[in-house]
Tab-separated table of C-alpha atoms in Angstrom:
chain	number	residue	atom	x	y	z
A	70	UNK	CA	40.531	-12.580	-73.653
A	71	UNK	CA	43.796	-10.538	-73.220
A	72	UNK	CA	46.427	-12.575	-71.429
A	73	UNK	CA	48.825	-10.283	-69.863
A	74	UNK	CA	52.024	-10.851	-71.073
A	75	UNK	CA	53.720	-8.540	-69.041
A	76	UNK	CA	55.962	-9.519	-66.114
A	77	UNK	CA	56.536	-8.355	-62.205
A	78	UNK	CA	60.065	-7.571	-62.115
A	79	UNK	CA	62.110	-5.517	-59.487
A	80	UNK	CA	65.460	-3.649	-60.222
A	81	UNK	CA	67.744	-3.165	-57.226
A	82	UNK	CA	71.227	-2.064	-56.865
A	83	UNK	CA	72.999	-3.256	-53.783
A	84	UNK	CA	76.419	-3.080	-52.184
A	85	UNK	CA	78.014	-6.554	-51.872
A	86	UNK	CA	76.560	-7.105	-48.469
A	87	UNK	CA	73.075	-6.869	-49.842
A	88	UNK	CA	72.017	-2.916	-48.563
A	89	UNK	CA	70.240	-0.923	-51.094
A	90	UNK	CA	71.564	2.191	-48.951
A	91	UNK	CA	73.239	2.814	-45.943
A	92	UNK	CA	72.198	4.099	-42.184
A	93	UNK	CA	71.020	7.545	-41.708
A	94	UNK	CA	68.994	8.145	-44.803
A	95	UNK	CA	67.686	11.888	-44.066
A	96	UNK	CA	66.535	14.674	-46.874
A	97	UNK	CA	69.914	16.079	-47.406
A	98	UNK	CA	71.914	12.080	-47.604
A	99	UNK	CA	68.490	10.351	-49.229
A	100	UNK	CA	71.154	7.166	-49.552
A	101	UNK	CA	72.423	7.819	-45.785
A	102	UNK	CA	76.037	6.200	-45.441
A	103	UNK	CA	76.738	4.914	-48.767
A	104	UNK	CA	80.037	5.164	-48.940
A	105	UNK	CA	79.971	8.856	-50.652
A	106	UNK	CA	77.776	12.110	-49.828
A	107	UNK	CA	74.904	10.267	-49.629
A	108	UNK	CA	73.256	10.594	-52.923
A	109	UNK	CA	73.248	7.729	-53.803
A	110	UNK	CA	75.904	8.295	-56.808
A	111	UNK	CA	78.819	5.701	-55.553
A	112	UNK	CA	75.752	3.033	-55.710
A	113	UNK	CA	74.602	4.097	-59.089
A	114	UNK	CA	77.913	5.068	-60.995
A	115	UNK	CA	77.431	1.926	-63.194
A	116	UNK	CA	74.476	3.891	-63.955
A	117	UNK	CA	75.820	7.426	-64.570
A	118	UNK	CA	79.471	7.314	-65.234
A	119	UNK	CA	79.463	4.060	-67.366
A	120	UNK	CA	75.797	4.773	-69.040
A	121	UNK	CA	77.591	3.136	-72.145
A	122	UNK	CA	78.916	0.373	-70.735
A	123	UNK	CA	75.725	-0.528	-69.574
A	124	UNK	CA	73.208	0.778	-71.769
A	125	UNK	CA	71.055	-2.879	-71.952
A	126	UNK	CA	70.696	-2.457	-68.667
A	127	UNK	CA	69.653	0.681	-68.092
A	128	UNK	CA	67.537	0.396	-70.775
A	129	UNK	CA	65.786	-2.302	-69.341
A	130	UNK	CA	65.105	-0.721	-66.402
A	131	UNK	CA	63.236	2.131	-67.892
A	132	UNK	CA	60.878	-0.602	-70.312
A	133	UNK	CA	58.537	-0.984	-67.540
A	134	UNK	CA	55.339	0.383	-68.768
A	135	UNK	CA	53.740	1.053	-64.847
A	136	UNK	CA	56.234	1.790	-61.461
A	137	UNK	CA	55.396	0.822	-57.755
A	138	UNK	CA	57.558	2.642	-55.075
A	139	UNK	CA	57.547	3.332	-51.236
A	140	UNK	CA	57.531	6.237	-49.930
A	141	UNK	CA	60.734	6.295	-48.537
A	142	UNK	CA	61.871	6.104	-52.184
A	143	UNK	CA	59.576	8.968	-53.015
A	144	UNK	CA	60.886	11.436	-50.456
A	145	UNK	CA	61.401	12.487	-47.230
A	146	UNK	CA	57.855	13.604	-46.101
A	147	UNK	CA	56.412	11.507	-42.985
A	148	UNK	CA	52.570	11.591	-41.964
A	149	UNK	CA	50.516	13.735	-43.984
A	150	UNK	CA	51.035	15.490	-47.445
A	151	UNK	CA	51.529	18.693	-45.090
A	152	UNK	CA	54.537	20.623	-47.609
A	153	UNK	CA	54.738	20.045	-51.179
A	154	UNK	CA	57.130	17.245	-52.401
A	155	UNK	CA	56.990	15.364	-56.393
A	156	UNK	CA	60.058	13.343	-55.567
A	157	UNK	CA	63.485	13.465	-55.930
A	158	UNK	CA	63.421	13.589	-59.569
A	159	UNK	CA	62.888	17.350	-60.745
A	160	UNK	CA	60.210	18.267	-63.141
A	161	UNK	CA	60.591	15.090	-65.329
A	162	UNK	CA	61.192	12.319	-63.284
A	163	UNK	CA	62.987	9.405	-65.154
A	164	UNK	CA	59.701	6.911	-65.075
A	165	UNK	CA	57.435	8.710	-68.292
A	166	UNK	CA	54.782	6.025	-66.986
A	167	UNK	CA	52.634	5.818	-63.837
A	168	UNK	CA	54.662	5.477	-60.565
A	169	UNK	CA	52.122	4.203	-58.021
A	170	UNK	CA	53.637	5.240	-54.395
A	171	UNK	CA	52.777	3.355	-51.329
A	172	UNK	CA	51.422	5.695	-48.432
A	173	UNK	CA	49.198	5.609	-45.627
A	174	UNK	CA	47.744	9.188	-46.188
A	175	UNK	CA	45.616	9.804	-49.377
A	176	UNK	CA	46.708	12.126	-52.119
A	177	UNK	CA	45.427	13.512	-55.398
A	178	UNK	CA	47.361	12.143	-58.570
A	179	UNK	CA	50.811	14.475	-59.653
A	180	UNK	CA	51.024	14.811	-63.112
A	181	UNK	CA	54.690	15.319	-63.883
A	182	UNK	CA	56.178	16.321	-67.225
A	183	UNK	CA	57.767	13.550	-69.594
A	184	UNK	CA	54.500	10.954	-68.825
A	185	UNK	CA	54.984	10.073	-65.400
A	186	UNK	CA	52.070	10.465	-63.125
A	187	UNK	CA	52.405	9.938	-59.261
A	188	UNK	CA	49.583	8.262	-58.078
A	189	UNK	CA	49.268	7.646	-53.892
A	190	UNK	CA	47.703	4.310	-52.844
A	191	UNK	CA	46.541	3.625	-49.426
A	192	UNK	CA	45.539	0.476	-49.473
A	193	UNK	CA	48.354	-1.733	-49.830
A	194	UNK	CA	51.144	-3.350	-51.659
A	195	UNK	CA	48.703	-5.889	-53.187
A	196	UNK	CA	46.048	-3.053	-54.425
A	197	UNK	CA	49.029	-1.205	-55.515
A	198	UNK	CA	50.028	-3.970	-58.049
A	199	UNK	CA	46.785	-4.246	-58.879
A	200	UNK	CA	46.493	-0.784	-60.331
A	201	UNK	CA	50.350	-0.970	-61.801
A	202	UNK	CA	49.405	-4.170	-63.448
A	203	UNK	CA	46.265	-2.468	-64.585
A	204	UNK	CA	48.044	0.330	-66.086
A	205	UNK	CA	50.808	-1.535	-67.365
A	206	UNK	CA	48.409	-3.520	-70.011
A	207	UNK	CA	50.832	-6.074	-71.550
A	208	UNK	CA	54.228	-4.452	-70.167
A	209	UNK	CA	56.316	-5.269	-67.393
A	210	UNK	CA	55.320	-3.617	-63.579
A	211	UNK	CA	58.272	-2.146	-62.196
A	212	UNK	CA	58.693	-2.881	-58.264
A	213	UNK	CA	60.970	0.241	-58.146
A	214	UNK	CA	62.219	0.017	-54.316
A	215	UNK	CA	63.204	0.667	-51.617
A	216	UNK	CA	64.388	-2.385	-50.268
A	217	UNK	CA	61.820	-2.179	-47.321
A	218	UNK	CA	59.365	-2.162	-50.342
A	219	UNK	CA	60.960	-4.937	-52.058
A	220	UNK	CA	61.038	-7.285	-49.407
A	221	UNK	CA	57.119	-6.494	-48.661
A	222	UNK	CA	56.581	-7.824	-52.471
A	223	UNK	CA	58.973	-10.989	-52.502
A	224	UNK	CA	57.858	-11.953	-48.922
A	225	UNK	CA	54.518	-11.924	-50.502
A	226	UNK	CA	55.330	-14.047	-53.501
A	227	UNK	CA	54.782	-11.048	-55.859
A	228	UNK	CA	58.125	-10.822	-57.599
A	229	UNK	CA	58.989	-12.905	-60.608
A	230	UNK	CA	61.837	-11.430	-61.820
A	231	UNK	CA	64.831	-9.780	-59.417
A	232	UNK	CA	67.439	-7.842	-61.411
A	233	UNK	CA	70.080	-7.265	-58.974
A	234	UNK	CA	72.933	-4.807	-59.253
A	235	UNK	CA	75.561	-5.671	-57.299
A	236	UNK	CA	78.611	-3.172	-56.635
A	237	UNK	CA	81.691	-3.566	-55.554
A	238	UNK	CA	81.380	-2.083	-51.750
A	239	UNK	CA	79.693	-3.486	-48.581
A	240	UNK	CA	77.930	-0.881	-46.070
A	241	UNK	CA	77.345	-2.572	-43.202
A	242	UNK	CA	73.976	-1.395	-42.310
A	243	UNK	CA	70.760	0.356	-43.737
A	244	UNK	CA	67.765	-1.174	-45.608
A	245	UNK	CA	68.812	-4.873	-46.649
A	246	UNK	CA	67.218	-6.753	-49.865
A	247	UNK	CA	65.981	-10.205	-48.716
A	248	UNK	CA	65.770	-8.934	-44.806
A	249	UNK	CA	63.123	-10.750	-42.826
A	250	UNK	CA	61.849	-12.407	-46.225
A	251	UNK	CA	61.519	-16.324	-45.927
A	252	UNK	CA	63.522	-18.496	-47.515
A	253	UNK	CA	63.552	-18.241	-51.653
A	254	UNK	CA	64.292	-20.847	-54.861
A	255	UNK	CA	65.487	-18.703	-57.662
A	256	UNK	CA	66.661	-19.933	-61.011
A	257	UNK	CA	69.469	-17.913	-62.627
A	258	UNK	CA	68.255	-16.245	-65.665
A	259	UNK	CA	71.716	-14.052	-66.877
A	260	UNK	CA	74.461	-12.792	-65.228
A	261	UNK	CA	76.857	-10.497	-66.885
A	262	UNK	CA	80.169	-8.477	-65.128
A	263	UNK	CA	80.753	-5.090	-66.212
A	264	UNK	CA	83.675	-2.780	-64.799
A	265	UNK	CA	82.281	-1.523	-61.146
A	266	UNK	CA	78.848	-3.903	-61.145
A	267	UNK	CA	77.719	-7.335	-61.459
A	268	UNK	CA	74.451	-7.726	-63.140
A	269	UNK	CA	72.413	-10.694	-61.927
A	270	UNK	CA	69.054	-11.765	-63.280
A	271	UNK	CA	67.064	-14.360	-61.678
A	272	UNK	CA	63.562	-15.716	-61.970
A	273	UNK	CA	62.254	-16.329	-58.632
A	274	UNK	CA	60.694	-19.807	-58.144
A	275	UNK	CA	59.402	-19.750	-55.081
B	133	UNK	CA	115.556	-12.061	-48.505
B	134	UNK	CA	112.345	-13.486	-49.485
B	135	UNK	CA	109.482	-11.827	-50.442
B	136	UNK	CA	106.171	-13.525	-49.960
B	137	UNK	CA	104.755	-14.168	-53.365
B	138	UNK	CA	101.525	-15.518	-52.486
B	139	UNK	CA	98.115	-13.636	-50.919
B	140	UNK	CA	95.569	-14.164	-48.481
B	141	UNK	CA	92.400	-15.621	-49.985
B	142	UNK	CA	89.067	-16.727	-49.048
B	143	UNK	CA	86.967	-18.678	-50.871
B	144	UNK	CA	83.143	-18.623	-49.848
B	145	UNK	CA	79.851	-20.484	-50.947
B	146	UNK	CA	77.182	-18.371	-50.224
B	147	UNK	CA	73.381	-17.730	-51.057
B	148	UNK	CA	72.140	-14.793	-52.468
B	149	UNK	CA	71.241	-13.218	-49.165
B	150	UNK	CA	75.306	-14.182	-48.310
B	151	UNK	CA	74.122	-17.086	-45.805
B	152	UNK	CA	77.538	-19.699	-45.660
B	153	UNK	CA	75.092	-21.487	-43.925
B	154	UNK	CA	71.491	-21.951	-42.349
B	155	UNK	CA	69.890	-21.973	-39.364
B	156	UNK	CA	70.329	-24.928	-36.693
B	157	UNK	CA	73.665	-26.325	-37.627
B	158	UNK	CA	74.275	-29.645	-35.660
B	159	UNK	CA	76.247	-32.904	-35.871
B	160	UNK	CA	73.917	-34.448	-38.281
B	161	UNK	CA	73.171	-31.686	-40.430
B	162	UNK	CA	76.203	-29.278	-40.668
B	163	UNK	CA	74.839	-26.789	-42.801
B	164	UNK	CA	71.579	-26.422	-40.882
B	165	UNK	CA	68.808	-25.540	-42.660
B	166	UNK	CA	70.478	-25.328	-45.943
B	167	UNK	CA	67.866	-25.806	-48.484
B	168	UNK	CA	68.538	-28.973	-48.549
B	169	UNK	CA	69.274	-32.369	-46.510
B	170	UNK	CA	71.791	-30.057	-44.102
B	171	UNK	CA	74.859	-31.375	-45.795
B	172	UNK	CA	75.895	-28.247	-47.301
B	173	UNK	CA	74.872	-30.353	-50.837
B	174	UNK	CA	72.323	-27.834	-52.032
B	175	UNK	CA	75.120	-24.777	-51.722
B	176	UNK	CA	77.821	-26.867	-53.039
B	177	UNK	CA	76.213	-28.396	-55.966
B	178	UNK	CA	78.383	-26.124	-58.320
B	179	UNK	CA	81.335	-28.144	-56.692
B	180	UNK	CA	80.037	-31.740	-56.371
B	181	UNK	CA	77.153	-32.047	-59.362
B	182	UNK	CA	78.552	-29.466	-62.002
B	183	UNK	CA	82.733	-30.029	-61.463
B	184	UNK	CA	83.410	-30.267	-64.966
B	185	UNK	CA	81.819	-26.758	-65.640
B	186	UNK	CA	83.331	-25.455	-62.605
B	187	UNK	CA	86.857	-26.857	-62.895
B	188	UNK	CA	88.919	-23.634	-62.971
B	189	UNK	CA	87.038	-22.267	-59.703
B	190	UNK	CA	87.497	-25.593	-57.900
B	191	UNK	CA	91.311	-26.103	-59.209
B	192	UNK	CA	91.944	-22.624	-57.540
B	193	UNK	CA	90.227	-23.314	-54.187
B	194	UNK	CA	92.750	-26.274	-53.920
B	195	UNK	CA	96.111	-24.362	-54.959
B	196	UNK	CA	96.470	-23.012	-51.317
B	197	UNK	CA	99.502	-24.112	-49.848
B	198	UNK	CA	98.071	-23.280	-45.997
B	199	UNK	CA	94.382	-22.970	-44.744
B	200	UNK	CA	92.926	-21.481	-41.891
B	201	UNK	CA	89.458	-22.427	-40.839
B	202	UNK	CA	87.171	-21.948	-37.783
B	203	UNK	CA	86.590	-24.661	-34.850
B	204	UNK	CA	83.068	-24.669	-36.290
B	205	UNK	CA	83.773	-25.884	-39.574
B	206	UNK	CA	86.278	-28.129	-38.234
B	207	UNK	CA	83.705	-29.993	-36.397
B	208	UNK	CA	80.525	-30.563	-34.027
B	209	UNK	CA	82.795	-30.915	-30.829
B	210	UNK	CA	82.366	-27.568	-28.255
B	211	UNK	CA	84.694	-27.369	-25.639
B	212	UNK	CA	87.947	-29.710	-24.632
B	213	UNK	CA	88.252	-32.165	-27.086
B	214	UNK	CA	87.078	-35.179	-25.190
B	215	UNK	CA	85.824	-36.759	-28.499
B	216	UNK	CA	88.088	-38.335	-31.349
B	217	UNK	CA	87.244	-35.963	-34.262
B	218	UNK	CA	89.276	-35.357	-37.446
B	219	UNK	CA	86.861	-33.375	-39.418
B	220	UNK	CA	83.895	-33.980	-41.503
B	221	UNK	CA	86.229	-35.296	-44.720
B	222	UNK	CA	87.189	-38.898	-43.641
B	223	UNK	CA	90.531	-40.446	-43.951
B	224	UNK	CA	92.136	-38.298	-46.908
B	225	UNK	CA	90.567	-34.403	-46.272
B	226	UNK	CA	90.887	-32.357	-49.670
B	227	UNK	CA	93.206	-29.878	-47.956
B	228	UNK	CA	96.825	-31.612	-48.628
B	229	UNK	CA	98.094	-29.107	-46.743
B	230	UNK	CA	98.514	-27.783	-43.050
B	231	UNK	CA	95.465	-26.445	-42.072
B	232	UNK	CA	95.255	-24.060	-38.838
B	233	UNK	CA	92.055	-24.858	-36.583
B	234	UNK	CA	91.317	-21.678	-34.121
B	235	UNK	CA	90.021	-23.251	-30.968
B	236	UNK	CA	90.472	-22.289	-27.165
B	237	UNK	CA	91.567	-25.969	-26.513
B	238	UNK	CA	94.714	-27.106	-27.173
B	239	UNK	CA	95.655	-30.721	-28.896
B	240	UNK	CA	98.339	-32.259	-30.328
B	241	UNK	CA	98.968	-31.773	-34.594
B	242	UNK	CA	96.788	-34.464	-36.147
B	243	UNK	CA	98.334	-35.966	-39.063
B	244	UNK	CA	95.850	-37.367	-42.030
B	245	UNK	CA	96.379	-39.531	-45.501
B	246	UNK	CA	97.130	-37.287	-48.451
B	247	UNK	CA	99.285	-34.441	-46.922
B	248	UNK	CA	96.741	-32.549	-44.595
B	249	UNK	CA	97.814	-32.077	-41.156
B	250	UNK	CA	95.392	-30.169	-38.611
B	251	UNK	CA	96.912	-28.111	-36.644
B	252	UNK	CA	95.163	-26.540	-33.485
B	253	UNK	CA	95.722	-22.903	-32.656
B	254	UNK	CA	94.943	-20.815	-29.194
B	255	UNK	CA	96.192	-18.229	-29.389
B	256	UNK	CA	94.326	-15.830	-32.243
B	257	UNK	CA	93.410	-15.352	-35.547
B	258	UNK	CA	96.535	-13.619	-35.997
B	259	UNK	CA	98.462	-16.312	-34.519
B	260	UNK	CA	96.917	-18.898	-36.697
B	261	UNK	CA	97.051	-16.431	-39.908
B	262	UNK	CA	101.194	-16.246	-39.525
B	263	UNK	CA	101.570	-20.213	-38.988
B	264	UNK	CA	99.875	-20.824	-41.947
B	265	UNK	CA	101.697	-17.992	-43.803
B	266	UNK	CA	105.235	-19.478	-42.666
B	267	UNK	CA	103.563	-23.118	-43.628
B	268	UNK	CA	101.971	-22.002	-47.167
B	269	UNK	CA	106.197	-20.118	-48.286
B	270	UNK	CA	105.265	-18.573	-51.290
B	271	UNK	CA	101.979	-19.838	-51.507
B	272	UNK	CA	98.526	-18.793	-51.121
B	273	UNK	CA	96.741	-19.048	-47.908
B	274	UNK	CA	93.425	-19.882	-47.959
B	275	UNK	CA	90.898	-18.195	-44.933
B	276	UNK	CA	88.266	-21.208	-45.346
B	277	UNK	CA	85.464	-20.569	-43.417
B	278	UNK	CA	83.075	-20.554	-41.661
B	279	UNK	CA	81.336	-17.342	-42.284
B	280	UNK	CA	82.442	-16.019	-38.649
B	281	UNK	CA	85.795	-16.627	-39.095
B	282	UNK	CA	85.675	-15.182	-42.205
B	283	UNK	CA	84.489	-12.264	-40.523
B	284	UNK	CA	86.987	-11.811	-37.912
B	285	UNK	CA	89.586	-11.768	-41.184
B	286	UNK	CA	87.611	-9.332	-42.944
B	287	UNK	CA	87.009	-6.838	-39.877
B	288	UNK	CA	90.986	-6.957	-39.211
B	289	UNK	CA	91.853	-6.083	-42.813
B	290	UNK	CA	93.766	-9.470	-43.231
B	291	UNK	CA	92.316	-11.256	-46.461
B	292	UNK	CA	93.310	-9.595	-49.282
B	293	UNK	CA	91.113	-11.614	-52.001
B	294	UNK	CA	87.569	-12.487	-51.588
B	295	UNK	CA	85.847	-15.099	-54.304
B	296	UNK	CA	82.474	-15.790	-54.107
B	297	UNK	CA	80.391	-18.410	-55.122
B	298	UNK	CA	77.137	-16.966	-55.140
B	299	UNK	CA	74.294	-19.718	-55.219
B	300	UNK	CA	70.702	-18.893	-56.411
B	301	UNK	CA	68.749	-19.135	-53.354
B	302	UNK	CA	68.219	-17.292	-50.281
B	303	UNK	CA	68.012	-18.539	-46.462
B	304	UNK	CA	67.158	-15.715	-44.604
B	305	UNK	CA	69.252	-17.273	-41.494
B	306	UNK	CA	72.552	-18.266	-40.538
B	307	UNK	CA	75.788	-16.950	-40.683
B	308	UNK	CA	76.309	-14.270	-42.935
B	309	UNK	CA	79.142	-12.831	-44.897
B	310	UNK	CA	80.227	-9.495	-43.931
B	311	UNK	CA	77.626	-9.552	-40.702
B	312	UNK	CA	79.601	-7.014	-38.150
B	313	UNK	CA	82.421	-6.315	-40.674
B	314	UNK	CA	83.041	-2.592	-41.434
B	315	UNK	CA	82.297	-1.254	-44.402
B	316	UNK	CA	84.715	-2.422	-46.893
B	317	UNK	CA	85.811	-0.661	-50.218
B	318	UNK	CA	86.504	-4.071	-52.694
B	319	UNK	CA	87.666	-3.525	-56.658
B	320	UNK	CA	86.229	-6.638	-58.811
B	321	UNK	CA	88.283	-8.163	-60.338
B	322	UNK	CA	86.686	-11.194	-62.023
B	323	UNK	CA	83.199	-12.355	-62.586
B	324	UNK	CA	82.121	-15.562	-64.389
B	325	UNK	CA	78.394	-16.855	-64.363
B	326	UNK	CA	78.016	-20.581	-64.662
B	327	UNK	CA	74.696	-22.903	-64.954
B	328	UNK	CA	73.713	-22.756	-61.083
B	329	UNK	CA	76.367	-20.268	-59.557
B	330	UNK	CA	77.984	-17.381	-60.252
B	331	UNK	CA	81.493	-16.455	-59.284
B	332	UNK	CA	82.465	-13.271	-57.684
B	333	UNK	CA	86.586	-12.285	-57.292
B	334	UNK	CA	87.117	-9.359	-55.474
B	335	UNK	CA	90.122	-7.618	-54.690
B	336	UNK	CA	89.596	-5.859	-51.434
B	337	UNK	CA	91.176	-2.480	-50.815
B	338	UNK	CA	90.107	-1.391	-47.237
């Protein structure tokens, strides 16, 4: 018997008002209307310009031992694999573990450099886990975003721990955390200010 | 010449999805369906159950010298006011202060025990925003909900300090902070976690 110790957990920084990126998300602005050029950075300088400042954090977020993802988070293709695309991430994307990437069309695994492997599931968010879980052995699974993505996994009771980054902007529109997901019980596990982000860790109950 | 000294707060309980509220608010159950009995209880237990742990949030959502609150919070009653209704807080409200009711329906000040006085306001949230500034002196004046009013405030660029009280649960339905308010650029200025809430002070820049 080999219990798995390992937890579901999702990371997700949001503006104030909940939006894990703003309207107009396209291949040039992959973050849309965020309140800078659309990469994402004003969302994620707690990330990149104070790395130090929060280094358990960040830290944390790369301990998963298995990623899942949408494909909106993975890129910009629609439909079939018909141009080539490994994400947004360069050569060695951040992950050095398996990323499994929700899609409806099938494609061959995409070894990347650094130990992540993209691997394209067709069959669903729960078959998906499955496999992360599977490949995760006694680590954590990673539910890695978007927020469409992330609201497919907590309306479905999959989530059980939400690590929310929450910045110090609101956007108005674009892909909300918690949209269209039924009411939740969370318990409040840490929560710890830093200079331009909140971190805020809760279990979810139910 | 005398400078105004104090600022234009709001103070806001709100889930993690930013609900002030849930769905189906009515006379019996205020705060709809809150995640609790409808009372509002279940947001507010960081107010009512855990005071002591609380105290220095709760002492500062009472230091207003002027409040400013939406017909819906005042009460059930739509239209002329052909019910008596003073409110949801009995005899002695926890204002003790003038607080500015926005309604389309004039009335007549309505005095109460401890030093709160509603008045009733047609013509605007401006209108109401510089009677309670001219009421409050030096004072803060507190924007005190509901979450639509709040809104109106926020959209016109007139509150100038936002604190959260950010309760772990989620509705999914309601009235929602920052729902139709343009994108906002805030600077945080405080954040405290306590047992079952977490407080969130912004400053908010445009």
């Amino acid at each position: 018997m080999s219990a798995r110790a390992g937890k579901v957990v999702c990371d997700l920084t949001v503006s104030l008002d909940g939006y894990a990126a703003g309207p107009g998300q396209s291949e040039e602005r992959p973050f849309g209307d965020d309140g800078g050029d659309g990469s994402g950075a004003t969302l994620h300088a707690w990330m990149f310009e104070d790395a130090d400042e929060n280094r358990a954090e960040i830290d944390l977020l790369g301990s998963a031992r298995a990623f899942v993802m949408g494909r909106n988070m993975f890129g910009p293709v629609r439909g079939p694999w018909d141009r080539p695309w490994n994400g947004w991430w360069g050569d060695e994307p951040p992950f050095h573990a398996p990323v499994f990437v929700l899609t409806h069309h099938a494609r061959e695994p995409q070894p990347m450099a650094g130990g992540t492997t993209f691997h394209f599931v067709t069959d669903g968010i729960g078959a998906a886990l499955e496999r992360a879980r599977a490949a995760a052995g006694d680590g954590d699974v990673a539910v890695a975003g978007g927020a469409t993505t992330v609201n497919q996994y907590l309306a479905a009771g999959l989530i059980e721990e939400l690590r929310l980054h929450v910045v110090p902007l609101t956007l108005g529109a674009g892909p909300r955390l918690f949209d269209g997901v039924p009411p939740l019980e969370l318990a409040q596990v840490a929560s710890r200010p830093a200079r331009r982000v909140t971190h805020l860790t809760y279990e979810v109950l139910g």
